[in-house]
CSV table of C-alpha atoms in Angstrom, one decimal:
chain,number,residue,atom,x,y,z
A,145,MET,CA,58.3,-5.6,-27.4
A,146,ARG,CA,58.6,-7.2,-24.0
A,147,GLU,CA,61.8,-6.9,-22.0
A,148,LYS,CA,63.5,-10.3,-21.7
A,149,SER,CA,63.9,-11.8,-18.3
A,150,TRP,CA,64.3,-15.3,-16.7
A,151,LYS,CA,61.1,-17.3,-17.0
A,152,TYR,CA,60.1,-20.7,-15.6
A,153,ILE,CA,58.6,-22.7,-18.5
A,154,ILE,CA,56.5,-25.9,-18.1
A,155,THR,CA,56.1,-27.9,-21.3
A,156,PHE,CA,53.5,-30.5,-22.2
A,157,GLN,CA,53.2,-33.5,-24.5
A,158,THR,CA,49.5,-32.8,-25.3
A,159,THR,CA,47.3,-29.8,-25.7
A,160,THR,CA,44.9,-31.4,-23.3
A,161,ALA,CA,47.5,-31.5,-20.6
A,162,ALA,CA,48.4,-27.8,-21.2
A,163,ILE,CA,44.8,-26.7,-20.9
A,164,ALA,CA,44.3,-28.8,-17.8
A,165,PHE,CA,47.4,-27.2,-16.2
A,166,GLU,CA,46.1,-23.8,-17.1
A,167,SER,CA,42.8,-24.6,-15.5
A,168,LEU,CA,44.4,-25.9,-12.4
A,169,CYS,CA,46.6,-22.8,-12.1
A,170,LEU,CA,43.7,-20.4,-12.6
A,171,GLN,CA,41.7,-22.4,-9.9
A,172,LYS,CA,44.6,-22.2,-7.5
A,173,LYS,CA,45.3,-18.5,-8.4
A,174,ILE,CA,48.8,-19.2,-9.6
A,175,PRO,CA,50.2,-16.6,-11.9
A,176,GLY,CA,51.2,-17.3,-15.4
A,177,ARG,CA,49.9,-17.9,-18.9
A,178,LEU,CA,50.1,-20.3,-21.8
A,179,ILE,CA,52.6,-19.3,-24.5
A,180,PRO,CA,54.0,-21.0,-27.6
A,181,VAL,CA,57.0,-23.1,-26.6
A,182,PRO,CA,60.2,-21.0,-26.9
A,183,LYS,CA,62.5,-22.0,-29.7
A,184,GLU,CA,65.2,-23.0,-27.2
A,185,LEU,CA,62.9,-25.9,-26.0
A,186,SER,CA,60.9,-28.5,-27.7
A,187,SER,CA,57.5,-29.9,-26.7
A,188,GLY,CA,55.0,-32.4,-28.1
A,189,CYS,CA,52.1,-29.9,-28.3
A,190,GLY,CA,53.8,-26.6,-28.8
A,191,LEU,CA,52.2,-24.9,-25.7
A,192,ALA,CA,54.0,-24.1,-22.4
A,193,TRP,CA,53.0,-22.5,-19.1
A,194,CYS,CA,55.2,-19.4,-18.4
A,195,VAL,CA,55.7,-17.7,-15.1
A,196,PRO,CA,58.4,-15.2,-13.9
A,197,PHE,CA,61.3,-17.2,-12.4
A,198,GLU,CA,60.6,-15.8,-9.0
A,199,GLU,CA,57.3,-17.8,-9.0
A,200,ALA,CA,59.0,-21.1,-9.8
A,201,ASN,CA,58.7,-22.4,-6.2
A,202,VAL,CA,54.9,-21.9,-6.3
A,203,VAL,CA,54.6,-23.9,-9.5
A,204,ASP,CA,56.9,-26.6,-8.2
A,205,GLU,CA,54.7,-26.9,-5.1
A,206,LEU,CA,51.6,-27.2,-7.3
A,207,ILE,CA,53.3,-30.0,-9.3
A,208,LYS,CA,54.4,-31.8,-6.2
A,209,ASN,CA,50.9,-31.6,-4.5
A,210,GLU,CA,48.6,-31.9,-7.5
A,211,LYS,CA,50.7,-34.2,-9.8
A,212,PRO,CA,49.4,-32.8,-13.1
A,213,GLN,CA,50.6,-34.2,-16.4
A,214,TYR,CA,53.6,-32.2,-17.8
A,215,ASP,CA,56.7,-32.9,-19.8
A,216,LYS,CA,59.4,-30.8,-18.2
A,217,ALA,CA,60.2,-27.6,-16.3
A,218,SER,CA,63.0,-25.3,-17.5
A,219,LYS,CA,64.5,-21.9,-16.7
A,220,VAL,CA,64.6,-19.8,-19.9
A,221,TRP,CA,65.8,-16.3,-20.9
A,222,HIS,CA,62.6,-15.2,-22.6
């Protein structure tokens, strides 16, 4: 079982948006992975991009510059 820690979670309304975000992050070499949306949150498609909270600024910069489709960004103990 993984040790819990603060994570930065990006949720999406559609699976297409989640997959596109994953592809963009892989292309830009931004750490993270797609996970099921934590039960503390809700999302249209059930997928979320997860990174350690320490990497939140990198993801925020990507969102600011690339303007991908996403629902919301949240800090979660996961």
